[in-house]
Short mmCIF file of C-alpha atoms in Angstrom, two decimals:
data_model
loop_
_atom_site.label_atom_id
_atom_site.label_comp_id
_atom_site.label_asym_id
_atom_site.label_seq_id
_atom_site.Cartn_x
_atom_site.Cartn_y
_atom_site.Cartn_z
CA MET A 1 -16.77 -13.05 -15.76
CA ARG A 2 -16.03 -9.99 -12.34
CA TYR A 3 -15.31 -7.19 -14.39
CA THR A 4 -13.85 -3.84 -12.21
CA VAL A 5 -12.91 -0.37 -12.87
CA ASN A 6 -9.27 0.84 -12.71
CA ALA A 7 -10.79 4.60 -12.26
CA SER A 8 -6.41 5.79 -11.92
CA ILE A 9 -6.76 5.79 -15.64
CA MET A 10 -9.82 6.73 -16.66
CA LEU A 11 -12.87 8.82 -15.48
CA THR A 12 -9.64 11.33 -14.59
CA ASP A 13 -11.68 13.97 -15.74
CA LEU A 14 -13.46 13.51 -11.95
CA PRO A 15 -11.49 14.54 -8.73
CA VAL A 16 -10.80 10.68 -7.14
CA LEU A 17 -13.17 10.65 -4.65
CA GLU A 18 -15.41 11.43 -7.05
CA ARG A 19 -15.43 8.16 -9.31
CA PRO A 20 -16.60 5.15 -7.24
CA ALA A 21 -19.63 6.56 -8.06
CA ALA A 22 -19.13 7.52 -11.18
CA VAL A 23 -18.00 3.31 -12.44
CA ALA A 24 -21.12 2.66 -9.91
CA ARG A 25 -22.78 5.38 -12.76
CA ALA A 26 -21.67 2.66 -15.05
CA GLY A 27 -23.51 -0.23 -13.84
CA PHE A 28 -19.91 -1.67 -12.21
CA SER A 29 -19.96 -3.41 -8.52
CA ALA A 30 -15.37 -2.98 -8.54
CA VAL A 31 -12.99 -0.61 -8.47
CA GLU A 32 -9.23 -1.32 -9.09
CA PHE A 33 -6.48 2.46 -8.53
CA TRP A 34 -2.93 3.06 -8.45
CA TRP A 35 -2.08 4.89 -5.05
CA PRO A 36 -4.71 7.64 -5.22
CA PHE A 37 -3.03 10.31 -2.06
CA PRO A 38 -1.03 13.03 -2.95
CA ALA A 39 1.58 11.49 -0.14
CA THR A 40 2.70 8.10 0.80
CA THR A 41 1.69 8.40 4.24
CA PRO A 42 -1.92 9.67 3.93
CA SER A 43 -3.53 10.65 7.20
CA GLU A 44 -6.46 8.94 8.68
CA ARG A 45 -8.95 11.75 7.27
CA GLU A 46 -7.94 10.44 4.31
CA ILE A 47 -8.16 6.97 3.78
CA GLU A 48 -11.95 7.47 5.86
CA ASP A 49 -12.25 10.18 3.21
CA PHE A 50 -11.10 6.94 0.33
CA ALA A 51 -13.40 4.47 2.23
CA ARG A 52 -16.34 6.30 2.57
CA SER A 53 -17.14 7.34 -1.20
CA LEU A 54 -16.49 3.63 -1.98
CA GLU A 55 -18.60 2.29 0.23
CA ASP A 56 -21.54 6.14 -0.88
CA ALA A 57 -20.88 4.31 -4.24
CA ASN A 58 -21.93 0.53 -2.96
CA VAL A 59 -18.44 -0.07 -4.64
CA GLN A 60 -15.11 -2.86 -4.03
CA LEU A 61 -12.65 -2.19 -3.51
CA THR A 62 -10.61 -5.23 -5.66
CA GLY A 63 -7.35 -4.00 -6.23
CA LEU A 64 -4.60 -1.27 -5.04
CA ASN A 65 -0.75 -0.30 -5.78
CA PHE A 66 1.98 0.37 -3.73
CA PHE A 67 2.89 3.81 -3.73
CA ALA A 68 5.03 3.53 -6.91
CA GLY A 69 6.67 7.32 -6.58
CA ASP A 70 5.84 10.10 -8.73
CA MET A 71 4.71 8.43 -11.55
CA PRO A 72 3.71 11.14 -13.56
CA ALA A 73 7.03 12.32 -14.63
CA GLY A 74 8.41 8.48 -15.10
CA GLU A 75 8.77 6.88 -11.86
CA ARG A 76 7.09 2.99 -11.85
CA GLY A 77 8.00 1.89 -8.14
CA VAL A 78 10.85 2.13 -6.09
CA LEU A 79 10.47 -1.24 -4.01
CA SER A 80 13.68 -1.98 -5.99
CA HIS A 81 15.67 1.54 -4.66
CA PRO A 82 17.48 0.46 -1.81
CA THR A 83 18.29 3.84 -0.90
CA ARG A 84 14.21 3.91 0.22
CA THR A 85 12.84 0.94 1.78
CA ASP A 86 12.50 3.01 4.81
CA GLU A 87 9.99 4.92 2.10
CA PHE A 88 8.39 2.43 0.46
CA ARG A 89 7.48 0.18 3.72
CA ARG A 90 5.89 3.45 5.35
CA GLY A 91 4.41 3.05 2.21
CA VAL A 92 3.38 -0.52 3.29
CA ASP A 93 1.91 0.32 6.67
CA SER A 94 -0.98 3.08 4.93
CA LEU A 95 -1.49 0.03 3.26
CA VAL A 96 -2.37 -1.98 5.67
CA ARG A 97 -4.90 1.07 6.90
CA VAL A 98 -6.62 1.31 3.34
CA ALA A 99 -7.08 -2.59 3.40
CA GLN A 100 -8.36 -2.40 6.96
CA ALA A 101 -10.75 0.40 5.96
CA THR A 102 -11.87 -0.83 2.18
CA GLY A 103 -12.13 -4.58 3.17
CA CYS A 104 -8.80 -4.89 -0.51
CA ARG A 105 -7.35 -7.58 -1.09
CA ALA A 106 -5.19 -7.34 -4.10
CA PHE A 107 -1.93 -5.61 -3.95
CA ASN A 108 0.63 -4.38 -7.44
CA ALA A 109 3.83 -3.87 -6.42
CA LEU A 110 5.35 -1.65 -9.06
CA HIS A 111 9.20 -3.48 -9.34
CA GLY A 112 11.57 -0.03 -9.99
CA ASN A 113 13.36 1.52 -13.29
CA ARG A 114 16.84 0.72 -12.43
CA LEU A 115 19.39 3.73 -11.29
CA PRO A 116 22.90 3.86 -13.12
CA ASP A 117 24.24 4.07 -10.67
CA VAL A 118 23.21 1.22 -8.12
CA PRO A 119 24.50 -2.54 -8.58
CA VAL A 120 22.05 -4.92 -10.42
CA ALA A 121 22.21 -7.28 -7.54
CA ASP A 122 21.58 -4.22 -4.88
CA GLN A 123 18.63 -3.40 -6.05
CA ASP A 124 16.84 -6.86 -7.15
CA ASP A 125 17.94 -7.61 -3.18
CA ALA A 126 16.34 -4.85 -2.25
CA ALA A 127 13.15 -5.43 -4.24
CA VAL A 128 13.03 -9.38 -2.83
CA GLU A 129 13.31 -7.50 1.09
CA ASN A 130 10.71 -5.08 -0.03
CA LEU A 131 8.58 -7.51 -1.45
CA ARG A 132 9.30 -10.41 1.79
CA TYR A 133 8.18 -7.27 3.84
CA ALA A 134 5.32 -6.12 1.38
CA ALA A 135 3.74 -9.75 1.32
CA ASP A 136 4.43 -10.39 5.48
CA ALA A 137 2.64 -7.25 5.87
CA VAL A 138 -0.80 -8.53 3.63
CA ALA A 139 -0.76 -12.31 4.83
CA VAL A 140 -2.89 -11.52 8.13
CA PHE A 141 -5.69 -10.38 6.64
CA GLY A 142 -4.76 -12.81 3.65
CA GLY A 143 -4.02 -9.87 0.96
CA THR A 144 -1.69 -10.39 -2.07
CA VAL A 145 0.81 -9.26 -3.23
CA LEU A 146 0.99 -8.37 -7.62
CA VAL A 147 4.29 -7.91 -9.75
CA GLU A 148 3.38 -7.57 -13.87
CA PRO A 149 5.77 -6.45 -16.33
CA LEU A 150 5.75 -3.28 -17.83
CA SER A 151 5.96 -1.30 -21.41
CA GLY A 152 7.09 1.65 -22.67
CA ALA A 153 9.43 1.95 -19.65
CA SER A 154 12.70 1.08 -21.10
CA THR A 155 14.57 0.99 -17.11
CA TYR A 156 11.68 -1.25 -16.01
CA PRO A 157 13.88 -4.34 -16.18
CA LEU A 158 10.31 -6.68 -15.61
CA ARG A 159 9.11 -6.74 -18.60
CA THR A 160 8.27 -10.05 -19.95
CA ALA A 161 6.28 -13.43 -17.07
CA ALA A 162 10.26 -15.16 -17.33
CA ASP A 163 11.03 -11.79 -15.65
CA VAL A 164 9.07 -11.91 -12.92
CA MET A 165 8.02 -14.77 -12.13
CA ALA A 166 12.15 -15.09 -11.48
CA VAL A 167 11.66 -12.26 -8.84
CA LEU A 168 8.90 -14.36 -8.11
CA ASP A 169 11.39 -17.64 -7.13
CA ARG A 170 13.87 -15.56 -4.65
CA VAL A 171 11.03 -14.29 -2.94
CA ASP A 172 9.30 -17.70 -2.36
CA CYS A 173 6.32 -16.10 -0.48
CA PRO A 174 2.65 -17.64 -1.26
CA ASN A 175 1.03 -14.47 -1.80
CA VAL A 176 2.84 -13.41 -4.63
CA LYS A 177 1.82 -13.33 -8.12
CA LEU A 178 1.89 -12.97 -11.83
CA LEU A 179 -0.01 -9.78 -12.77
CA ALA A 180 -1.01 -11.05 -15.71
CA ASP A 181 -1.84 -7.28 -18.38
CA PHE A 182 -2.29 -8.33 -21.57
CA TYR A 183 -1.42 -5.43 -23.29
CA HIS A 184 2.00 -5.23 -21.15
CA LEU A 185 2.66 -8.37 -21.72
CA ALA A 186 1.42 -8.45 -25.90
CA VAL A 187 3.79 -5.28 -26.40
CA ASN A 188 6.26 -6.97 -25.16
CA GLY A 189 6.38 -10.35 -27.00
CA GLU A 190 4.88 -11.98 -24.30
CA ASP A 191 3.57 -15.24 -26.18
CA VAL A 192 0.54 -14.23 -24.07
CA GLU A 193 -1.80 -17.55 -24.61
CA ALA A 194 1.04 -20.22 -24.21
CA LEU A 195 1.53 -18.27 -20.95
CA ILE A 196 -2.56 -18.37 -20.55
CA GLU A 197 -1.97 -21.77 -20.82
CA ARG A 198 0.50 -23.53 -19.25
CA HIS A 199 -0.37 -20.57 -15.59
CA ALA A 200 -3.18 -19.09 -15.89
CA ALA A 201 -4.35 -21.07 -12.70
CA GLU A 202 -1.46 -18.90 -10.83
CA PHE A 203 -1.91 -14.94 -11.76
CA GLY A 204 -2.74 -13.82 -9.39
CA HIS A 205 -4.93 -10.36 -10.76
CA ILE A 206 -5.79 -10.06 -15.00
CA GLN A 207 -5.54 -6.09 -16.83
CA LEU A 208 -6.35 -5.25 -20.12
CA ALA A 209 -6.54 -3.12 -22.89
CA ASP A 210 -5.82 -3.29 -26.71
CA ALA A 211 -3.21 -2.48 -29.02
CA PRO A 212 -1.89 -0.43 -30.56
CA GLY A 213 -3.12 2.61 -28.72
CA ARG A 214 -3.96 0.61 -25.27
CA HIS A 215 -7.68 1.54 -25.49
CA GLU A 216 -10.68 -0.68 -24.94
CA PRO A 217 -11.05 -3.93 -25.77
CA GLY A 218 -11.94 -4.22 -29.85
CA THR A 219 -10.14 -1.09 -31.44
CA GLY A 220 -7.38 -3.06 -31.60
CA ASP A 221 -5.00 -6.73 -32.76
CA LEU A 222 -5.70 -8.56 -29.49
CA PRO A 223 -7.87 -10.93 -28.94
CA LEU A 224 -8.68 -9.96 -25.72
CA LEU A 225 -11.88 -11.48 -24.48
CA ARG A 226 -11.18 -14.77 -25.70
CA TRP A 227 -7.82 -14.66 -23.72
CA VAL A 228 -9.77 -13.93 -21.08
CA ALA A 229 -13.02 -16.41 -21.57
CA ARG A 230 -9.95 -18.89 -21.98
CA ALA A 231 -7.56 -18.13 -18.95
CA HIS A 232 -11.40 -18.93 -17.14
CA GLU A 233 -10.89 -22.47 -18.47
CA ARG A 234 -7.69 -22.87 -17.24
CA GLY A 235 -7.91 -21.92 -13.71
CA TYR A 236 -8.52 -18.14 -13.21
CA HIS A 237 -11.38 -17.18 -11.48
CA GLY A 238 -10.65 -13.07 -10.48
CA PRO A 239 -11.49 -10.53 -11.01
CA VAL A 240 -10.46 -8.51 -15.02
CA ALA A 241 -9.29 -5.57 -14.90
CA LEU A 242 -9.91 -2.61 -17.11
CA GLU A 243 -7.47 -1.11 -17.42
CA TYR A 244 -7.20 0.73 -20.38
CA VAL A 245 -6.88 5.16 -21.39
CA PRO A 246 -10.02 5.79 -23.25
CA SER A 247 -10.22 6.75 -26.88
CA GLN A 248 -14.07 7.19 -27.28
CA ASP A 249 -16.95 9.44 -24.50
CA ASP A 250 -18.55 6.34 -23.58
CA PRO A 251 -15.33 4.39 -22.60
CA PHE A 252 -17.79 0.88 -21.74
CA ALA A 253 -19.46 1.29 -25.08
CA TRP A 254 -18.29 -2.54 -26.06
CA LEU A 255 -19.64 -4.10 -23.01
CA PRO A 256 -23.23 -4.21 -22.54
CA ARG A 257 -24.48 -3.61 -19.60
CA ASP A 258 -25.86 -6.92 -17.58
CA ARG A 259 -21.99 -8.01 -18.29
CA ARG A 260 -20.57 -5.08 -16.05
CA ALA A 261 -21.12 -5.87 -12.71
#
């Protein structure tokens, strides 16, 4: 079992470039981020500084979001927004530079909220074409594009694994896969155990948080560790991302230190 820490939802009291070292001090050897830069197209210096923070901490970047718009303001991706295709693709080009500097190979593409004044078919077509563009861009170095259902965003159209798989069928690229976030799936009413039984070997990535609350495993009602173990038994062999909102001073107290790295 390899755990990776999402340092965009955790360790937020620290500057971004200090978080990899904090992850290492906590005993982990892997980290993931949402888009860690203030702009769609970071400078070479910003990318170099980010890559150096990982190297100095001796942690591997295992996941990175594509540019997803203004997430604090409620945006959840731009790839389905036809008028922002150029912006998304500039972000893809920047992400490739980050991947080359860090060795990251898994990239999460948030779909985008529904736009009230744009035909749904146009939004879906834009998402498919942009996912194909992203998939081609990262396929050159063995990268995988991830697509996930979300909860808590009423205008976000992908809420179940079936929603995502319908998109994947249209995209039809072998390196575009489901990101199975057990928290979002469970909150949205997914039968997570059945999903694991049928599709665990096809998961591109797993993220977890407990529910209710989106806090550490053990703070809610979800059998997260059982689900993770079963996913491995059913053929998933990638990292498991800790993507939860800490509810206590030590957000990793539930996980013995010798099982973290």
